[in-house]
mmCIF file of C-alpha atoms and ligand atoms in Angstrom:
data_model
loop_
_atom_site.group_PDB
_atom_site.id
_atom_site.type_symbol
_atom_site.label_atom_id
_atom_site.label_comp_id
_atom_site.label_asym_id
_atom_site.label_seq_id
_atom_site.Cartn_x
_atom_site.Cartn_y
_atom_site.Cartn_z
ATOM 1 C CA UNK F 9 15.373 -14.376 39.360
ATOM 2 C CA UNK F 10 16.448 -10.755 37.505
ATOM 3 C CA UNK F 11 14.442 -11.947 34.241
ATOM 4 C CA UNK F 12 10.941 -12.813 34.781
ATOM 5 C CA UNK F 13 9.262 -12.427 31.182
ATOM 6 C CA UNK F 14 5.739 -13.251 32.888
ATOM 7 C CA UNK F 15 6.089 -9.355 33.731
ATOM 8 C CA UNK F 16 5.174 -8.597 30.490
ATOM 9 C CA UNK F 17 2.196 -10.540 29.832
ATOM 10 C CA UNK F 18 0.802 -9.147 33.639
ATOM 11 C CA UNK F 19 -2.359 -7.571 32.134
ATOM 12 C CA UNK F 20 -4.292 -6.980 29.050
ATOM 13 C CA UNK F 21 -2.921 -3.198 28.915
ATOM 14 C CA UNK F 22 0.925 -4.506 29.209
ATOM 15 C CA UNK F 23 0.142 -7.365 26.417
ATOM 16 C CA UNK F 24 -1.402 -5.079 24.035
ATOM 17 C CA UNK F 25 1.723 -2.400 25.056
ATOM 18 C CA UNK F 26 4.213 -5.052 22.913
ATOM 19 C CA UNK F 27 1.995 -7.250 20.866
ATOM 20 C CA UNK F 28 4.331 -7.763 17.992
ATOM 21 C CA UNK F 29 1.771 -8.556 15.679
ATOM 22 C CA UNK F 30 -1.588 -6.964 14.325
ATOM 23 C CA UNK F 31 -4.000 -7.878 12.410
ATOM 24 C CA UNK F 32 -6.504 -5.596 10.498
ATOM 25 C CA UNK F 33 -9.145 -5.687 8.031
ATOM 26 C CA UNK F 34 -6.657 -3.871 5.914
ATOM 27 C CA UNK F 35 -4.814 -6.771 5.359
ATOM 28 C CA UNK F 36 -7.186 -9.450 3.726
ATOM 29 C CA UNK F 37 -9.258 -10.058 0.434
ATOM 30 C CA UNK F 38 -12.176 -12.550 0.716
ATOM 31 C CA UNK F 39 -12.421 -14.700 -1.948
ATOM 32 C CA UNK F 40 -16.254 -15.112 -3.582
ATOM 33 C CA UNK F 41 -17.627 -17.600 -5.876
ATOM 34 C CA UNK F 42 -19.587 -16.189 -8.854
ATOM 35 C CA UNK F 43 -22.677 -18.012 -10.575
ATOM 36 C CA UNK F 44 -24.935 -17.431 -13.273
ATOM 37 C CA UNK F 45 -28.137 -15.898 -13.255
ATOM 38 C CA UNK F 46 -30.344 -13.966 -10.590
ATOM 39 C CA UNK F 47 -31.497 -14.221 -7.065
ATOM 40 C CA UNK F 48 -29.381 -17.087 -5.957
ATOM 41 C CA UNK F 49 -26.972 -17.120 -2.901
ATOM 42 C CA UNK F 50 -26.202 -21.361 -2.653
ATOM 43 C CA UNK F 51 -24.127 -22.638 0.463
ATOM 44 C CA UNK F 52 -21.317 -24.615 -0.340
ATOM 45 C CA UNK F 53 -21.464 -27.853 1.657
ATOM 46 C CA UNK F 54 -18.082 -28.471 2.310
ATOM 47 C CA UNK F 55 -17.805 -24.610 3.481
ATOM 48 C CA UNK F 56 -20.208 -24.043 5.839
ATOM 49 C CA UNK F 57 -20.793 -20.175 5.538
ATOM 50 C CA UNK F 58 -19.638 -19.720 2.049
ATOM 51 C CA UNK F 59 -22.087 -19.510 -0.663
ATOM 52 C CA UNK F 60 -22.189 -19.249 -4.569
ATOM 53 C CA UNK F 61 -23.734 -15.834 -5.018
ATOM 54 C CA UNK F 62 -25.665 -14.634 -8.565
ATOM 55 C CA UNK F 63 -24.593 -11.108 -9.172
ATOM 56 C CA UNK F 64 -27.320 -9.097 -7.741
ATOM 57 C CA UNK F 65 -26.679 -10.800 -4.258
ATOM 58 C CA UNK F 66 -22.931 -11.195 -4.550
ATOM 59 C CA UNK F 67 -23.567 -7.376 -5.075
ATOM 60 C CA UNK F 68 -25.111 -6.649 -1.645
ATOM 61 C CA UNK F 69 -22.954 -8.936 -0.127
ATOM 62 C CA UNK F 70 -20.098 -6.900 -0.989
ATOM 63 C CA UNK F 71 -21.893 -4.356 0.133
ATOM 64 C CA UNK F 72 -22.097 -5.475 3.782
ATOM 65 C CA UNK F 73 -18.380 -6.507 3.855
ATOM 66 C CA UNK F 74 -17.177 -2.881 2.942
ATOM 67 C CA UNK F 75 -19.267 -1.622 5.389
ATOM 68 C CA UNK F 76 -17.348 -3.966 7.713
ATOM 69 C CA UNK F 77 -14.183 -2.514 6.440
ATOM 70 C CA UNK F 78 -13.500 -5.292 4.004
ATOM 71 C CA UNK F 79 -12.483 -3.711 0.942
ATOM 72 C CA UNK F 80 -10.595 -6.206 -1.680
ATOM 73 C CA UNK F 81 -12.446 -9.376 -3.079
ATOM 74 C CA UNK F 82 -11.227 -11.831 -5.045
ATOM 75 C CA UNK F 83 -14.291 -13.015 -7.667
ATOM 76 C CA UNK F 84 -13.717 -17.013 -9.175
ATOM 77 C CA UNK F 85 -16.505 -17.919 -11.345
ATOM 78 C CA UNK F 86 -17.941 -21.570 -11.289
ATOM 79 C CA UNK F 87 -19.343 -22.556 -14.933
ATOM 80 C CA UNK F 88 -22.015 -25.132 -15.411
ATOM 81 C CA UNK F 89 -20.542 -28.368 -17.573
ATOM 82 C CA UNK F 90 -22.170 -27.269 -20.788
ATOM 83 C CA UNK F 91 -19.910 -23.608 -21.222
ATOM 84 C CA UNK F 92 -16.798 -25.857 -20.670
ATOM 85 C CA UNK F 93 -14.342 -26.512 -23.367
ATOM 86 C CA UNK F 94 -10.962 -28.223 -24.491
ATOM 87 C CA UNK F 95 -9.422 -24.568 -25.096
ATOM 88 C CA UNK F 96 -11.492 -22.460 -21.970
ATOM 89 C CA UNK F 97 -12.836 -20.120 -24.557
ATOM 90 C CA UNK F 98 -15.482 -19.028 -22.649
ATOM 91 C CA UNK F 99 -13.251 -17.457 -20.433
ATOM 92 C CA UNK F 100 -12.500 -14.295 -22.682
ATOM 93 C CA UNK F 101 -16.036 -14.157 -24.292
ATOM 94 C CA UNK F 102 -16.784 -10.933 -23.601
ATOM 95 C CA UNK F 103 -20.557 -11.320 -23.086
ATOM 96 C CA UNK F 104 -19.662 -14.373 -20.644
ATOM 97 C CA UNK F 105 -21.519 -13.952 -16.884
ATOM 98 C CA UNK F 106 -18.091 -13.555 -15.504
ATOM 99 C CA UNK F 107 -16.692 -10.793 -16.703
ATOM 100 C CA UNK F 108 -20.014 -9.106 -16.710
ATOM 101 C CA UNK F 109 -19.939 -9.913 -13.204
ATOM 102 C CA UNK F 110 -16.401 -8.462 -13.024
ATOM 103 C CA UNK F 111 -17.708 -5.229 -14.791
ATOM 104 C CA UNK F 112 -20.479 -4.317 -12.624
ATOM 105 C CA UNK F 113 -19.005 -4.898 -9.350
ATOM 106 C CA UNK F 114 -16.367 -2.095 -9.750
ATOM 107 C CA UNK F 115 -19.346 0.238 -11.792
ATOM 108 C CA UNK F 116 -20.950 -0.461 -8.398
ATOM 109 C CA UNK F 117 -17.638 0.085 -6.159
ATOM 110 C CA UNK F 118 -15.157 1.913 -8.391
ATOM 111 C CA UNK F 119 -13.341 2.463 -4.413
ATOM 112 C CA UNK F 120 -12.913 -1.480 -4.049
ATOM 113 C CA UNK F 121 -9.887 -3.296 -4.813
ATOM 114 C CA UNK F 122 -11.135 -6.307 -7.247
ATOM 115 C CA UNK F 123 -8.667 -9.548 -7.869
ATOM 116 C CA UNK F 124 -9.481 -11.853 -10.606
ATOM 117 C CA UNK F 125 -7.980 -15.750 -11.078
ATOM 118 C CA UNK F 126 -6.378 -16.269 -13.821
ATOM 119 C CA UNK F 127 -6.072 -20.643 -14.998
ATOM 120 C CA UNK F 128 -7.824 -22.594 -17.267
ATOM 121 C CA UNK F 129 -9.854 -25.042 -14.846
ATOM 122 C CA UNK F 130 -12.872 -22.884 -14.304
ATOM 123 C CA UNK F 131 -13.858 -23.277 -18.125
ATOM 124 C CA UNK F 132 -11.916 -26.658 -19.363
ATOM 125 C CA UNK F 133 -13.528 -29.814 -19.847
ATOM 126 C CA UNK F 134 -10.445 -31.340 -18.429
ATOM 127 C CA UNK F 135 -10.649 -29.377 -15.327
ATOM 128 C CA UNK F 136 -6.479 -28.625 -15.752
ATOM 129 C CA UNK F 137 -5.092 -25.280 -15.341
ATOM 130 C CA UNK F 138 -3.523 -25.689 -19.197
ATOM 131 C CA UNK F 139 -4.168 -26.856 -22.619
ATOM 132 C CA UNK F 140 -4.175 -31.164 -22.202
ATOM 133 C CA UNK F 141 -2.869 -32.910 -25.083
ATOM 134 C CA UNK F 142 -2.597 -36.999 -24.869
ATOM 135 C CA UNK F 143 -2.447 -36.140 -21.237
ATOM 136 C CA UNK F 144 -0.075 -33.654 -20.916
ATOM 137 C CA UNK F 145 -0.271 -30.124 -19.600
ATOM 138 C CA UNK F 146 0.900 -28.193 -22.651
ATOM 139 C CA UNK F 147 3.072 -24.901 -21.102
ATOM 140 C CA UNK F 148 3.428 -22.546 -24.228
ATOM 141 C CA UNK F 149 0.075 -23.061 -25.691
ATOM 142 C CA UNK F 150 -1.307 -21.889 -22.751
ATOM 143 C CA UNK F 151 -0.060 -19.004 -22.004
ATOM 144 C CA UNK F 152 -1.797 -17.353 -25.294
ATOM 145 C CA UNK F 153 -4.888 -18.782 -23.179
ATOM 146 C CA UNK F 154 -3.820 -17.145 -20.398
ATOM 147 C CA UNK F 155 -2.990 -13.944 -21.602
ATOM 148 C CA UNK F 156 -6.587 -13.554 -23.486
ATOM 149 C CA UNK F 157 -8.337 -13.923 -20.451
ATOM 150 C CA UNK F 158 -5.947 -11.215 -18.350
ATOM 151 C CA UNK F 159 -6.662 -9.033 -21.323
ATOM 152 C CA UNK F 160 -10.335 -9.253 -21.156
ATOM 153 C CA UNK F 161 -10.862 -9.363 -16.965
ATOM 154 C CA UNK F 162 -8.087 -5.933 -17.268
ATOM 155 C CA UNK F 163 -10.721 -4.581 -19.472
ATOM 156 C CA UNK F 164 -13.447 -5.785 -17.083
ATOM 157 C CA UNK F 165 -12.001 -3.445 -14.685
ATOM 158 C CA UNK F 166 -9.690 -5.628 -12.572
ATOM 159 C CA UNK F 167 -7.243 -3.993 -10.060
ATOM 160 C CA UNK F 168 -5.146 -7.159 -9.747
ATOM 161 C CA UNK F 169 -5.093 -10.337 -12.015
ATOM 162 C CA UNK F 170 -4.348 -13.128 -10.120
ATOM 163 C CA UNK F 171 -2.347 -15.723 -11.999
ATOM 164 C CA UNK F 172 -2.930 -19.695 -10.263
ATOM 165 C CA UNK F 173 -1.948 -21.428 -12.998
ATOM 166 C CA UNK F 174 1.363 -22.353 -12.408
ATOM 167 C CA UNK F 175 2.729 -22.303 -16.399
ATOM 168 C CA UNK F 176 6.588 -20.778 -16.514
ATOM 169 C CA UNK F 177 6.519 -17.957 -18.217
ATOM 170 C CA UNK F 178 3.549 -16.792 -17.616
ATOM 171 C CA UNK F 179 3.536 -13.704 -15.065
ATOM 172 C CA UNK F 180 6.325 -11.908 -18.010
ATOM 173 C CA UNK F 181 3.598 -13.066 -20.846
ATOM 174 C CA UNK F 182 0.625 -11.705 -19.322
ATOM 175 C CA UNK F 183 2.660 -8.472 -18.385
ATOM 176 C CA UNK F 184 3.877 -7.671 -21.768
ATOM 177 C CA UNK F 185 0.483 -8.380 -23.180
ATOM 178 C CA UNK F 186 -1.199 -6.045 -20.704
ATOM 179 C CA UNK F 187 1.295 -3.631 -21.188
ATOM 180 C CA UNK F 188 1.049 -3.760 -24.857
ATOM 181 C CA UNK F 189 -2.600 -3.464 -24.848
ATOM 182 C CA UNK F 190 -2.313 -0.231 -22.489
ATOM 183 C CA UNK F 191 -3.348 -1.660 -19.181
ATOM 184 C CA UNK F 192 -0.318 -0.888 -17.394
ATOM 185 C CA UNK F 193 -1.742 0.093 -14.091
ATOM 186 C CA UNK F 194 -3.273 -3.140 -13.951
ATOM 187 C CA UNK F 195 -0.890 -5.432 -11.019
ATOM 188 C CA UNK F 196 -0.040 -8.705 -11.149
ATOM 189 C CA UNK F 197 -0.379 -10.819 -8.062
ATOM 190 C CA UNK F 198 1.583 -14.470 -8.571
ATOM 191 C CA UNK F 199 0.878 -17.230 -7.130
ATOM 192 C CA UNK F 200 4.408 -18.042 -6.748
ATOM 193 C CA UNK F 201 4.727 -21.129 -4.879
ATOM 194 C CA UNK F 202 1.715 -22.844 -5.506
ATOM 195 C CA UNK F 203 1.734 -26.556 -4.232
ATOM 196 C CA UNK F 204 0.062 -29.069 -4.911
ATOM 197 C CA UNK F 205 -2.179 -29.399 -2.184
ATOM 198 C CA UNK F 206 -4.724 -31.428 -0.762
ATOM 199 C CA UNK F 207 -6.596 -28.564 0.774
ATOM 200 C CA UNK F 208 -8.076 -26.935 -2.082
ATOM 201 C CA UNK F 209 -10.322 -29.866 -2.144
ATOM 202 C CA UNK F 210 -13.827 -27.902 -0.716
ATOM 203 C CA UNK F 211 -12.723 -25.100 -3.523
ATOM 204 C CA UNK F 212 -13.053 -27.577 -6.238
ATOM 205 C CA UNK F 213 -16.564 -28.445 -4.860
ATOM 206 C CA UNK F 214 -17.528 -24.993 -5.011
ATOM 207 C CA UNK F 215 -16.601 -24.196 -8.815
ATOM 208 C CA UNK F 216 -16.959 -28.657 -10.080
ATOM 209 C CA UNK F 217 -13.234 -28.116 -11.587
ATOM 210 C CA UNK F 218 -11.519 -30.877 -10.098
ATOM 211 C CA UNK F 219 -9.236 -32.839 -12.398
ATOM 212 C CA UNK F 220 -11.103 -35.048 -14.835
ATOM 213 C CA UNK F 221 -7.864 -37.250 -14.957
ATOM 214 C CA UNK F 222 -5.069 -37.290 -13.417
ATOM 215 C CA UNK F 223 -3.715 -34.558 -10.307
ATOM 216 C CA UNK F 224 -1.703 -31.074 -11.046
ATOM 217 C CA UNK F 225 1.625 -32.273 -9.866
ATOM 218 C CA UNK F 226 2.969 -31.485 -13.090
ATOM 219 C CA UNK F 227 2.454 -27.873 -12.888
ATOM 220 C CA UNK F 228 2.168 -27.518 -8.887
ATOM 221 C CA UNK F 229 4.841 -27.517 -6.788
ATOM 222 C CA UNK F 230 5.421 -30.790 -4.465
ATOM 223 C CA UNK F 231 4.879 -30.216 -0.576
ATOM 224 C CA UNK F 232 7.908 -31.656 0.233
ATOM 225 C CA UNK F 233 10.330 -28.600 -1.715
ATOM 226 C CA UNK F 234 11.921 -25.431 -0.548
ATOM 227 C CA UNK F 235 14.243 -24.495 -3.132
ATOM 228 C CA UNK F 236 12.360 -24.327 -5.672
ATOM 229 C CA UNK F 237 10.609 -21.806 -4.294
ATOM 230 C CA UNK F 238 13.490 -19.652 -4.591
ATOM 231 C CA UNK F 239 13.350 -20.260 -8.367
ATOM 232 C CA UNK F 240 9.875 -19.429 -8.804
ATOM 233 C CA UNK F 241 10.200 -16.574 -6.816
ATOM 234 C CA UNK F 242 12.865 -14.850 -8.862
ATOM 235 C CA UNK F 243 11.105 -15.523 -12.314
ATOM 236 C CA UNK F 244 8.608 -13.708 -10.782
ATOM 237 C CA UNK F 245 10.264 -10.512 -9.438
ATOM 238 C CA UNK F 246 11.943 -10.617 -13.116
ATOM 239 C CA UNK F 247 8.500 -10.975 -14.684
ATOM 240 C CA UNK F 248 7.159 -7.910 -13.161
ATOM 241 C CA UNK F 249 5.024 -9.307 -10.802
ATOM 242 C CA UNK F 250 3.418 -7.036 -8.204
ATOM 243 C CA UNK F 251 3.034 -9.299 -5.181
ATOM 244 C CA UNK F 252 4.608 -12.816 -4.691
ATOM 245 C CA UNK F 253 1.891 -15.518 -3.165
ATOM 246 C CA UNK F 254 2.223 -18.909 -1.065
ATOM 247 C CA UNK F 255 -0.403 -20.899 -1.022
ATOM 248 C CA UNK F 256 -1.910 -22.999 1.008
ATOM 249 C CA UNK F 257 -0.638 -20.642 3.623
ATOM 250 C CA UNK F 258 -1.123 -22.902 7.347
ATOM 251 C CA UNK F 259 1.356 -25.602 6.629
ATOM 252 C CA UNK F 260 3.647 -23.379 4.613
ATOM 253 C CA UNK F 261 4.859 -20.776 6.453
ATOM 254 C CA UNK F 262 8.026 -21.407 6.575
ATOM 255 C CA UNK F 263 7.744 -20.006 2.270
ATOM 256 C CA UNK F 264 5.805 -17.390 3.693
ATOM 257 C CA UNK F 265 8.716 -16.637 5.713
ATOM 258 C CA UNK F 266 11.232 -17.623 3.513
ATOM 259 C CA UNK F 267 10.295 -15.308 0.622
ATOM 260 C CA UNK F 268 8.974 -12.641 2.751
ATOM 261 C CA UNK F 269 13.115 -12.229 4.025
ATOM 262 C CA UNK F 270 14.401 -12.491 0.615
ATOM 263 C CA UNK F 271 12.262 -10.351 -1.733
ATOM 264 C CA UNK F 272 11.330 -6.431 -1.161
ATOM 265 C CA UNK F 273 8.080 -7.130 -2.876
ATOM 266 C CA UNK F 274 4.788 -7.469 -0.328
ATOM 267 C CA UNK F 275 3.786 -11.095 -0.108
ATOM 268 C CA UNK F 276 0.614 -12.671 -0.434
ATOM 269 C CA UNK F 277 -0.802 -15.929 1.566
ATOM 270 C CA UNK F 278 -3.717 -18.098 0.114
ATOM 271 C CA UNK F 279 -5.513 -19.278 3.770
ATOM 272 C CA UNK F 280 -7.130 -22.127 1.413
ATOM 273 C CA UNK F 281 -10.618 -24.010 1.472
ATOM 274 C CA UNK F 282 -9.502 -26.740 2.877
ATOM 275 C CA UNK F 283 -7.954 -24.641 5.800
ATOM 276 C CA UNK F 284 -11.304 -22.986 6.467
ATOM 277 C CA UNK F 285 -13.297 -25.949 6.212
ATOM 278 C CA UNK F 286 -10.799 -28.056 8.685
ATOM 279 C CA UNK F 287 -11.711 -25.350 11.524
ATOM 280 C CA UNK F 288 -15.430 -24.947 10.378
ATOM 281 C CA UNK F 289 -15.775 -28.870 10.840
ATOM 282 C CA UNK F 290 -14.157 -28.689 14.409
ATOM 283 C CA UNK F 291 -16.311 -25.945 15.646
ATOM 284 C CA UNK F 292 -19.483 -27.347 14.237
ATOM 285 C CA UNK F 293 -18.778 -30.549 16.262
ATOM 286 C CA UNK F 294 -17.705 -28.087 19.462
ATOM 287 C CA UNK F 295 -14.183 -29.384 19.403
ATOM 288 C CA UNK F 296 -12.395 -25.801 18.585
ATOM 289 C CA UNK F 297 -13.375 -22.227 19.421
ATOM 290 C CA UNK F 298 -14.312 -20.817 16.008
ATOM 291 C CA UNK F 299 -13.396 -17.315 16.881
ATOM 292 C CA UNK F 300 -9.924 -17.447 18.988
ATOM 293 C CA UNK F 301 -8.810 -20.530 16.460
ATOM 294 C CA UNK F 302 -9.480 -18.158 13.288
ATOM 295 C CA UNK F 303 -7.849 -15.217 15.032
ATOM 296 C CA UNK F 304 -5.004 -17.200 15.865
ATOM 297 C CA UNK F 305 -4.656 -19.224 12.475
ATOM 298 C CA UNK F 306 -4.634 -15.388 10.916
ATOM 299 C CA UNK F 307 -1.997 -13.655 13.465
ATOM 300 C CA UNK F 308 0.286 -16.586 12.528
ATOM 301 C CA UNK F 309 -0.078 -16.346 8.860
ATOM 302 C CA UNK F 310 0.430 -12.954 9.701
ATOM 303 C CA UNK F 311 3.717 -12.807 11.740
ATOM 304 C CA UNK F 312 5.220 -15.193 9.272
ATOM 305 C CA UNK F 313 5.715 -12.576 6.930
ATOM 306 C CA UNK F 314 2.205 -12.292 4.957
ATOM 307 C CA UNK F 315 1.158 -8.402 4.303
ATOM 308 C CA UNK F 316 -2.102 -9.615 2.341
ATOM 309 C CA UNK F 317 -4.157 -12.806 3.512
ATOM 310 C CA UNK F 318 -6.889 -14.360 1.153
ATOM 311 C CA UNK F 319 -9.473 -15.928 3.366
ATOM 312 C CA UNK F 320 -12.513 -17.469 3.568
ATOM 313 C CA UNK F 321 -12.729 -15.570 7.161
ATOM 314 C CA UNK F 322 -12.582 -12.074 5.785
ATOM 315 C CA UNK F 323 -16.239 -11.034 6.263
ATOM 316 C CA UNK F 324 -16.351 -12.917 10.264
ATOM 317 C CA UNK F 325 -12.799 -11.612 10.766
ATOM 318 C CA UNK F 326 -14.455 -7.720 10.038
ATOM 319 C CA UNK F 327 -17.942 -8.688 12.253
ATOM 320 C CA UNK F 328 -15.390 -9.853 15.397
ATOM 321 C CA UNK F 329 -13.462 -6.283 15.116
ATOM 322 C CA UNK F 330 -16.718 -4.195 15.050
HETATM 323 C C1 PBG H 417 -7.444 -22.610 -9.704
HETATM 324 C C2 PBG H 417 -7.398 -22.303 -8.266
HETATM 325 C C3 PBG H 417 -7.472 -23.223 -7.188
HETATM 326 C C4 PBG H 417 -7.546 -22.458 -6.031
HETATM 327 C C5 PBG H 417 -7.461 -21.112 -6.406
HETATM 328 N N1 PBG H 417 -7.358 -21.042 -7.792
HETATM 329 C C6 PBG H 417 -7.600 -24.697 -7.178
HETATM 330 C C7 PBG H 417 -6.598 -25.544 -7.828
HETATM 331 O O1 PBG H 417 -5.498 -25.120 -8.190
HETATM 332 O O2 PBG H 417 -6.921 -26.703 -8.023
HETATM 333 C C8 PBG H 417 -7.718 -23.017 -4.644
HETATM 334 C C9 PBG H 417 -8.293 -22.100 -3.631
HETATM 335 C C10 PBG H 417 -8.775 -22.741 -2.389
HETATM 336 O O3 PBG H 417 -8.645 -23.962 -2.150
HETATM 337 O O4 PBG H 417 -9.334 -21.995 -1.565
HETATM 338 N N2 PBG H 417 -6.293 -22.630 -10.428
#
């Protein structure tokens, strides 16, 4: 036998010598769930490890990440029933616990890198990313929506406003209005292929904005498509956007690869709730190894052609590497 490839994986030294892929603290944002008042850092049940954190705690938590080397968050708020409304007004109410939140996290860390979501379900009644009218998801309408709230989380401070929604139009709309308003440093980050998945289930625990009626299939993307991808993908790059995301990422990296070798711009995966939760579940009950099972779940995100990972696994990804 000439060609033995076991040669190359003969030690640790050798591996490490042409490990194709790396993965750093560099690369992620954790996500963090924002809640009113003071003092209070709630687990989420279906996310063992993840809490709802007030802002005084979410602020030391940050803390301890960036001291871990993880320096971009992404901050979703979760509203209490009684601030929710048909048209999400709360969501640009400039005294609202959110984007106070927003506001005193980068006073705090001006050096962080802070990401913002951008839909309607947070603050609507109907838990929808749009404006619902006899039980449709109204597309135009809500983009004015969507567009007050980038304006007031870019004056909150944001680095990056990330779009979920899924309206068309919507990445060009928010850019123009930022633009027009002066925040022109302020990037967009699209989610870009957004499907409609059953993994952000635990997510919608965490905030209480699933659906009141009805699923998002008219707005997300359906598992089963490619193509369209491609579509939603140049809209984007037209739009302006900053960075393209796929999300869920796990069992859609074949987008993540896909868009990653057709577009210049860096690409973005969403490692989902439902994805973290899955692997919490199995190590809980001893039947994965938490640690070599998120490593690996990352890596391959990773090698498929992410840059930037969202996940859950941030913070335990950072305490692993020190
Ligand atoms: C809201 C939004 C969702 C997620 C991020 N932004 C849920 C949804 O679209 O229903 C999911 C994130 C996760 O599952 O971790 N538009």
């Amino acid at each position: 036998m000439l060609r033995r490839p076991r040669r190359n994986r003969k030690s640790e030294a050798v591996r490490n010598l042409i490990e194709e892929t790396s993965l750093s603290v560099n690369d992620l944002i954790f996500p963090m769930f924002l809640v009113e008042g003071q003092g209070k850092k709630i687990e989420v049940d279906s996310m063992p490890g993840i809490y709802r954190f007030s802002i005084d705690t979410m602020l030391s938590e940050i803390e301890s990440c960036m001291k871990l080397g993880v320096m971009s968050f992404d901050v979703f708020p979760a509203y209490p029933e009684s601030l929710k409304d048909a048209m999400a007004s709360e969501s640009y109410n400039s005294e609202t616990f959110y984007l106070k939140g927003l506001r005193e996290i980068k006073k705090n860390f001006p050096e962080l890198c802070l990401m913002s979501d951008v839909a309607m379900d947070p603050y609507s009644s109907d838990g929808h990313d749009g404006i619902v009218k006899d039980g449709k998801i109204l597309n135009d309408e809500t983009l004015e929506v969507l567009s007050r709230m980038s304006l007031a989380q870019a004056d909150a401070g944001v680095d990056i406003i990330g779009p979920s929604d899924m309206m068309d139009g919507r990445v060009g709309f928010i850019r123009e209005a930022l633009d027009e308003y002066g925040f022109t440093d302020t990037s967009i980050m699209s989610y870009t292929a957004k499907y409609a998945s059953a993994f952000y289930g635990p997510f919608r625990d965490a905030l209480d904005s699933a659906p009141k009626f009805g699923d998002k299939k008219t707005y997300q993307m359906n598992p089963a498509n490619v193509q369209e991808a491609l579509i939603e993908a140049d809209l984007d790059m037209e739009e302006g956007a900053d960075f393209l995301m796929v999300k869920p990422a796990l069992a859609y990296l074949d987008i993540i690869k896909l868009l990653h070798d057709n577009y210049p711009l860096p690409i973005a995966a969403y490692n989902v709730s439902g994805e973290y939760s899955m692997l919490k579940a199995s190590a809980q009950k001893g039947w994965l190894e938490n640690d070599r099972a998120m490593v690996e779940m990352l890596t391959s995100i990773k090698r498929s052609g992410a840059k930037i990972i969202l996940t859950y696994f941030a913070k335990e990804f950072a305490i692993l590497k020190s």
